[in-house]
Amino acid sequence: MALRATEFSFATAGRIRFGLGVSKELPGVVADLTSIAAGQRHQRHRVLLITGSNPVRHAKLLDQLPPGARFQVANEPTMDDARQAVVAAQACGADVIVGLGGGSVIDLAKATGILLASGRDPMEHAEVIGQGVPLPQVGVPVVAVPTTAGTGSEVTRNSVLTSPEHQVKVSLRSEAMLPRVALVDPGLTVDCPPAVTASSGMDALTQCLEPLTSNAANPMTDGFALAGLRAAPAIRQAYLDGSDLEARTQMSLCSLFGGLSLANAKLGAVHGLAGVIGGMTGARHGDICAALLAPVTAANVSAMSDRDPDNPALERYSLAAEALCGVPQVEAALEWIWETVRILDIGGLEELGLAPERFADVIAAGRRASSMKGNPIELSDDELVYVLESSR
């Protein structure tokens, strides 16, 4: 694959620490950041800790943090969750936000840090359904500690929030939302339930494949995306044996590299449709990606072969196939994806709650999604209907 002679930029977390046990550094990282913040703002340092619904398993680590407040989010964060987290941060005078949990937790932490600096309601900044007001250039520092291997949110510049009243997921997006420090410890993912491992892992895989084939890929994202795809086959072993540290480490790398890729390239039709379907059904984002990934790949390759045979993404799909299953044939990769989805026991879109009569609504909303703009070729309505029908 020849490198693209193109102009590009690359942004990520201020510092990334990866490896078994690096989460033990969290108290020291927070102490350094809060000391800096307190010196700049002339106030006592405080921390807002955002976790999932079961923070007890990390109690020994969390008890070493400075005083502050705690906020829990059980599901994918909503606009109201963001508003309430900001109130909690203001009440304790938070200088630093720590997000310890899955992608939902880290997304909420990033949203809280930037909204504290903004002082505005999240809807004012939201894409598509909001006013799209630009976010401030600097936010309250965020430390991201993922406990799942999927979203790569610890190195991305956006936060996905659900608006139940609009039945849609929308993003707040700014380089100022990149975490100051990301501590990626594969050991924290060992106790992820199999269903969470499956769902988050398929999200990670998708977030490597889509940036590699997107129309905004660049030489740096290519390297990360391909490395992530080479790690992705470990998803099967991580699902079957959650105690396998090597498989967990490979999936944490896949997730991290996917986050680095998508934050600096673009995604595609899988995510363009998945965000809409998730808002409508409440199904797990990774499960939706799993159902869509093979059909979107097949539709893209077919459309490019027919209408745009010189599209460089065709070669990139072959490279992705070789990374996933050792041969450059896309058909082999499609078979591998379908077989993996069966092993992981993830259902189709109908089982996930999407009725066929909603297909037209999904397609119309999906076309407005920012992720759809990264797809390597524009798919027709008929092609998108094929994708949704094939994902049932």
Coordinates of C-alpha atoms in Angstrom, one line a residue:
M1 CA 0.0 0.0 0.0
A2 CA 1.5 3.3 -1.1
L3 CA 1.4 6.1 1.4
R4 CA -1.0 8.9 0.6
A5 CA 0.8 12.1 -0.3
T6 CA -1.7 14.3 1.5
E7 CA -1.8 17.0 4.2
F8 CA -3.1 15.8 7.5
S9 CA -3.0 16.5 11.2
F10 CA -3.0 14.2 14.2
A11 CA -4.2 14.9 17.8
T12 CA -4.6 12.6 20.8
A13 CA -4.6 12.5 24.6
G14 CA -1.8 14.5 26.2
R15 CA -0.2 11.3 27.5
I16 CA -1.0 7.6 27.0
R17 CA 0.2 4.9 29.4
F18 CA -0.5 1.3 28.3
G19 CA 0.1 -1.9 30.1
L20 CA -0.9 -4.3 32.8
G21 CA -1.0 -2.5 36.1
V22 CA -0.7 1.1 34.9
S23 CA -4.0 2.0 36.5
K24 CA -2.1 2.0 39.8
E25 CA -0.6 5.3 38.6
L26 CA -4.0 7.0 38.8
P27 CA -3.6 8.6 42.2
G28 CA -0.2 10.1 41.3
V29 CA -1.5 11.4 37.9
V30 CA -4.5 13.0 39.6
A31 CA -2.3 14.6 42.3
D32 CA -0.1 16.1 39.7
L33 CA -3.0 17.5 37.7
T34 CA -4.9 18.9 40.7
S35 CA -1.8 20.6 42.0
I36 CA -1.4 22.4 38.7
A37 CA -5.1 23.3 38.6
A38 CA -5.1 24.6 42.2
G39 CA -2.0 26.7 41.6
Q40 CA -3.6 28.3 38.5
R41 CA -7.0 28.9 40.0
H42 CA -6.1 29.6 43.7
Q43 CA -8.5 27.1 45.2
R44 CA -8.4 23.7 47.0
H45 CA -8.1 20.8 44.5
R46 CA -11.1 18.5 44.1
V47 CA -11.9 15.6 41.9
L48 CA -15.2 14.5 40.3
L49 CA -15.0 10.8 39.8
I50 CA -17.4 9.4 37.2
T51 CA -17.9 5.6 37.2
G52 CA -20.2 2.9 36.0
S53 CA -22.9 1.2 38.1
N54 CA -20.4 -1.0 40.1
P55 CA -17.4 1.0 41.2
V56 CA -16.9 -1.2 44.3
R57 CA -14.6 -3.5 42.3
H58 CA -12.1 -0.7 42.0
A59 CA -12.6 0.7 45.6
K60 CA -9.0 0.1 46.7
L61 CA -7.7 2.3 43.8
L62 CA -10.4 5.0 44.1
D63 CA -10.0 5.4 47.8
Q64 CA -6.6 6.9 47.1
L65 CA -7.9 9.8 45.2
P66 CA -8.2 13.3 46.6
P67 CA -11.6 14.4 48.1
G68 CA -14.4 15.4 45.8
A69 CA -17.6 13.9 44.5
R70 CA -18.7 10.7 42.7
F71 CA -21.2 10.4 39.9
Q72 CA -22.4 7.1 38.5
V73 CA -23.9 6.4 35.0
A74 CA -25.5 3.0 34.4
N75 CA -26.2 3.3 30.7
E76 CA -25.1 5.3 27.7
P77 CA -25.1 8.9 28.8
T78 CA -28.0 11.3 28.1
M79 CA -28.1 15.0 27.9
D80 CA -29.6 15.0 31.4
D81 CA -26.7 12.9 32.7
A82 CA -24.3 15.6 31.4
R83 CA -26.3 18.4 33.1
Q84 CA -26.3 16.5 36.4
A85 CA -22.6 15.7 36.3
V86 CA -21.8 19.3 35.7
V87 CA -23.9 20.3 38.7
A88 CA -22.0 17.7 40.8
A89 CA -18.7 19.0 39.6
Q90 CA -19.6 22.6 40.4
A91 CA -20.8 21.6 43.8
C92 CA -17.5 20.1 44.8
G93 CA -15.3 22.7 43.0
A94 CA -13.8 20.0 40.7
D95 CA -10.4 20.8 39.2
V96 CA -10.1 17.4 37.5
I97 CA -12.6 14.9 36.1
V98 CA -11.7 11.2 36.3
G99 CA -13.7 8.8 34.1
L100 CA -13.1 5.1 35.2
G101 CA -15.3 2.8 33.2
G102 CA -16.5 1.9 29.7
G103 CA -16.9 4.3 26.8
S104 CA -20.1 5.7 28.3
V105 CA -18.4 6.7 31.5
I106 CA -15.4 8.3 29.7
D107 CA -17.7 10.1 27.2
L108 CA -19.6 11.6 30.1
A109 CA -16.3 12.6 31.8
K110 CA -15.2 14.4 28.7
A111 CA -18.5 16.2 28.3
T112 CA -18.4 17.3 31.9
G113 CA -14.9 18.7 31.6
I114 CA -15.8 20.8 28.5
L115 CA -19.2 21.9 29.7
L116 CA -17.7 23.1 33.0
A117 CA -15.5 25.4 31.0
S118 CA -18.4 26.4 28.6
G119 CA -21.1 27.2 31.2
R120 CA -23.7 26.4 28.5
D121 CA -26.3 23.7 28.2
P122 CA -25.1 20.7 26.2
M123 CA -27.9 21.1 23.7
E124 CA -26.5 24.4 22.7
H125 CA -23.3 22.7 21.5
A126 CA -24.9 19.5 20.1
E127 CA -24.5 18.6 16.4
V128 CA -27.6 18.1 14.2
I129 CA -30.4 18.6 16.8
G130 CA -28.7 21.5 18.7
Q131 CA -27.3 24.9 17.9
G132 CA -23.8 23.7 17.2
V133 CA -22.2 26.5 19.3
P134 CA -18.4 26.0 19.2
L135 CA -17.0 24.6 22.4
P136 CA -14.3 26.4 24.4
Q137 CA -10.6 25.8 23.4
V138 CA -9.7 24.5 26.9
G139 CA -11.7 22.4 29.3
V140 CA -11.2 21.1 32.8
P141 CA -8.6 18.3 32.7
V142 CA -9.9 14.7 32.2
V143 CA -8.1 11.5 33.1
A144 CA -9.5 8.5 31.3
V145 CA -9.2 4.9 32.6
P146 CA -11.1 2.4 30.4
T147 CA -12.4 -0.8 31.9
T148 CA -13.7 -2.2 28.6
A149 CA -11.9 -2.7 25.3
G150 CA -14.1 -1.1 22.7
T151 CA -14.8 2.6 22.2
G152 CA -11.2 4.0 22.3
S153 CA -12.9 7.0 24.0
E154 CA -9.8 7.6 26.1
V155 CA -8.1 9.1 22.9
T156 CA -11.0 10.6 21.0
R157 CA -12.1 14.2 20.8
N158 CA -15.9 13.7 21.1
S159 CA -18.6 12.7 23.5
V160 CA -21.7 10.9 22.4
L161 CA -24.9 11.8 24.3
T162 CA -28.4 10.5 23.8
S163 CA -31.4 12.7 23.5
P164 CA -34.3 10.5 24.5
E165 CA -36.9 13.1 23.4
H166 CA -35.3 13.2 19.9
Q167 CA -34.5 9.4 19.9
V168 CA -31.1 10.1 18.6
K169 CA -27.4 10.1 19.7
V170 CA -25.5 13.3 19.0
S171 CA -21.9 14.4 19.6
L172 CA -20.1 17.2 21.3
R173 CA -16.8 17.5 19.4
S174 CA -13.6 19.4 20.1
E175 CA -9.9 18.8 20.4
A176 CA -10.2 20.4 23.9
M177 CA -12.1 17.2 24.9
L178 CA -9.1 15.0 24.5
P179 CA -8.2 13.6 27.9
R180 CA -5.1 15.0 29.5
V181 CA -4.0 11.5 30.4
A182 CA -5.2 8.0 29.3
L183 CA -4.3 5.0 31.5
V184 CA -5.0 1.9 29.5
D185 CA -4.7 -1.2 31.7
P186 CA -5.9 -4.4 30.1
G187 CA -6.1 -6.0 33.5
L188 CA -9.2 -3.8 34.3
T189 CA -11.1 -5.6 31.4
V190 CA -10.7 -9.1 32.8
D191 CA -13.9 -9.1 34.7
C192 CA -16.0 -7.7 31.8
P193 CA -19.0 -10.0 31.3
P194 CA -18.9 -12.0 28.0
A195 CA -21.7 -10.0 26.4
V196 CA -19.9 -6.7 27.2
T197 CA -16.7 -8.2 25.9
A198 CA -18.4 -9.1 22.6
S199 CA -20.2 -5.9 22.1
S200 CA -17.3 -3.6 22.9
G201 CA -14.9 -5.8 20.9
M202 CA -17.0 -5.5 17.8
D203 CA -17.1 -1.8 18.2
A204 CA -13.3 -1.7 18.4
L205 CA -13.0 -3.9 15.3
T206 CA -15.4 -1.6 13.4
Q207 CA -13.5 1.5 14.5
C208 CA -10.3 0.1 13.0
L209 CA -11.9 -1.0 9.7
E210 CA -13.9 2.1 9.0
P211 CA -11.1 4.7 9.4
L212 CA -8.8 2.5 7.3
T213 CA -11.2 2.6 4.4
S214 CA -12.7 6.1 5.0
N215 CA -12.2 9.0 2.6
A216 CA -10.2 10.8 5.2
A217 CA -7.6 8.2 6.0
N218 CA -4.0 9.3 6.3
P219 CA -0.6 7.6 6.7
M220 CA -0.7 7.8 10.5
T221 CA -4.2 6.5 10.9
D222 CA -3.5 3.7 8.4
G223 CA -0.7 2.4 10.6
F224 CA -2.9 2.4 13.7
A225 CA -5.9 1.0 12.0
L226 CA -4.0 -2.0 10.5
A227 CA -2.3 -2.7 13.8
G228 CA -5.7 -2.7 15.5
L229 CA -7.1 -5.1 12.9
R230 CA -4.3 -7.5 13.4
A231 CA -5.1 -7.5 17.1
A232 CA -8.9 -7.9 16.6
P233 CA -9.0 -11.7 16.1
A234 CA -8.3 -12.0 19.8
I235 CA -12.0 -11.0 20.4
R236 CA -13.0 -14.7 20.1
Q237 CA -10.6 -15.9 22.8
A238 CA -11.4 -12.9 25.1
Y239 CA -15.1 -13.8 24.8
L240 CA -14.6 -17.5 25.4
D241 CA -12.0 -17.0 28.3
G242 CA -12.1 -13.6 29.9
S243 CA -9.2 -14.5 32.1
D244 CA -6.8 -14.8 29.1
L245 CA -4.6 -11.8 29.7
E246 CA -2.9 -12.0 26.3
A247 CA -6.3 -11.9 24.5
R248 CA -7.4 -9.0 26.8
T249 CA -4.2 -7.1 26.0
Q250 CA -4.7 -7.5 22.3
M251 CA -8.3 -6.3 22.5
S252 CA -7.2 -3.3 24.6
L253 CA -4.7 -2.5 21.8
C254 CA -7.4 -2.9 19.2
S255 CA -9.6 -0.5 21.1
L256 CA -6.8 2.1 21.6
F257 CA -5.7 2.0 18.0
G258 CA -9.3 2.3 16.8
G259 CA -9.7 5.4 18.9
L260 CA -6.5 6.9 17.6
S261 CA -7.7 6.1 14.0
L262 CA -11.2 7.4 14.2
A263 CA -10.3 10.6 16.0
N264 CA -8.0 11.6 13.2
A265 CA -9.7 10.1 10.1
K266 CA -13.4 9.4 9.8
L267 CA -15.8 6.5 10.3
G268 CA -18.4 5.3 7.8
A269 CA -21.9 4.0 7.1
V270 CA -21.8 1.5 10.0
H271 CA -21.5 4.3 12.5
G272 CA -23.7 6.6 10.5
L273 CA -26.5 4.1 10.8
A274 CA -25.6 2.7 14.2
G275 CA -26.0 6.0 16.0
V276 CA -29.5 6.4 14.6
I277 CA -30.5 2.8 15.4
G278 CA -29.1 3.1 18.9
G279 CA -31.2 6.2 19.6
M280 CA -34.3 4.5 18.4
T281 CA -33.9 1.1 20.1
G282 CA -31.6 1.6 23.0
A283 CA -29.6 -1.5 21.9
R284 CA -25.9 -1.7 22.7
H285 CA -23.9 0.3 20.2
G286 CA -21.4 -2.5 19.6
D287 CA -24.1 -5.1 19.0
I288 CA -25.5 -2.8 16.3
C289 CA -22.1 -2.4 14.7
A290 CA -21.7 -6.2 14.7
A291 CA -25.0 -6.6 12.8
L292 CA -24.1 -4.0 10.3
L293 CA -20.4 -4.5 9.7
A294 CA -20.4 -7.3 7.1
P295 CA -23.4 -6.0 5.1
V296 CA -21.9 -2.5 4.9
T297 CA -18.6 -3.9 3.9
A298 CA -20.2 -6.0 1.2
A299 CA -22.3 -3.0 -0.1
N300 CA -19.3 -0.7 -0.2
V301 CA -17.1 -3.2 -2.1
S302 CA -19.9 -3.9 -4.6
A303 CA -20.7 -0.2 -5.1
M304 CA -17.1 0.8 -5.6
S305 CA -16.5 -2.2 -8.0
D306 CA -19.5 -1.0 -10.1
R307 CA -19.2 2.8 -9.9
D308 CA -15.7 3.7 -8.7
P309 CA -13.2 0.8 -9.5
D310 CA -10.2 3.1 -8.9
N311 CA -11.3 3.9 -5.4
P312 CA -8.2 3.3 -3.1
A313 CA -10.6 1.8 -0.4
L314 CA -10.9 -1.3 -2.5
E315 CA -7.2 -2.1 -1.9
R316 CA -7.7 -1.2 1.7
Y317 CA -10.5 -3.7 2.2
S318 CA -8.1 -6.3 0.9
L319 CA -5.5 -5.2 3.4
A320 CA -8.1 -5.4 6.1
A321 CA -9.0 -8.9 5.1
E322 CA -5.4 -10.0 5.2
A323 CA -5.0 -8.5 8.7
L324 CA -8.1 -10.2 10.0
C325 CA -7.8 -13.7 8.4
G326 CA -4.5 -14.0 6.6
V327 CA -5.7 -13.8 3.0
P328 CA -6.5 -10.6 1.0
Q329 CA -9.9 -11.7 -0.3
V330 CA -12.7 -9.6 1.0
E331 CA -15.1 -12.6 0.8
A332 CA -12.9 -14.4 3.4
A333 CA -13.1 -11.4 5.7
L334 CA -16.9 -11.3 5.3
E335 CA -17.1 -15.0 6.3
W336 CA -14.8 -14.3 9.2
I337 CA -17.0 -11.4 10.5
W338 CA -20.2 -13.4 10.2
E339 CA -18.7 -16.4 11.9
T340 CA -17.3 -14.1 14.7
V341 CA -20.8 -12.6 15.2
R342 CA -22.2 -16.1 15.6
I343 CA -19.6 -17.1 18.1
L344 CA -20.2 -14.0 20.1
D345 CA -24.0 -14.7 20.1
I346 CA -25.0 -11.2 18.8
G347 CA -28.4 -11.0 17.2
G348 CA -29.5 -9.1 14.1
L349 CA -31.2 -5.8 13.9
E350 CA -34.7 -7.2 14.3
E351 CA -33.7 -9.0 17.5
L352 CA -32.1 -5.7 18.7
G353 CA -35.4 -4.0 18.3
L354 CA -35.4 -2.4 14.8
A355 CA -38.6 -3.1 12.9
P356 CA -38.5 -3.0 9.1
E357 CA -41.1 -0.2 8.9
R358 CA -38.5 2.1 10.5
F359 CA -35.9 1.5 7.8
A360 CA -36.8 4.7 5.9
D361 CA -36.4 6.8 9.0
V362 CA -33.1 5.2 9.8
I363 CA -31.8 5.9 6.3
A364 CA -33.0 9.5 6.3
A365 CA -31.4 10.3 9.6
G366 CA -28.3 8.3 8.9
R367 CA -27.6 10.4 5.8
R368 CA -27.4 13.5 8.1
A369 CA -24.9 11.8 10.5
S370 CA -21.3 13.1 10.4
S371 CA -19.9 9.5 10.3
M372 CA -21.7 8.8 7.0
K373 CA -19.6 11.5 5.4
G374 CA -16.5 9.3 5.8
N375 CA -17.9 6.4 3.9
P376 CA -15.6 5.6 0.9
I377 CA -18.6 5.9 -1.5
E378 CA -22.1 7.3 -1.2
L379 CA -24.5 4.5 -1.0
S380 CA -28.0 4.8 -2.6
D381 CA -31.2 4.3 -0.6
D382 CA -31.6 0.9 -2.2
E383 CA -28.1 -0.1 -1.1
L384 CA -28.8 1.1 2.4
V385 CA -32.1 -0.9 2.4
Y386 CA -30.1 -3.9 1.4
V387 CA -27.7 -3.3 4.3
L388 CA -30.5 -3.1 6.8
E389 CA -32.3 -6.1 5.4
S390 CA -29.1 -8.1 5.5
S391 CA -28.5 -7.1 9.1
R392 CA -31.8 -8.5 10.3

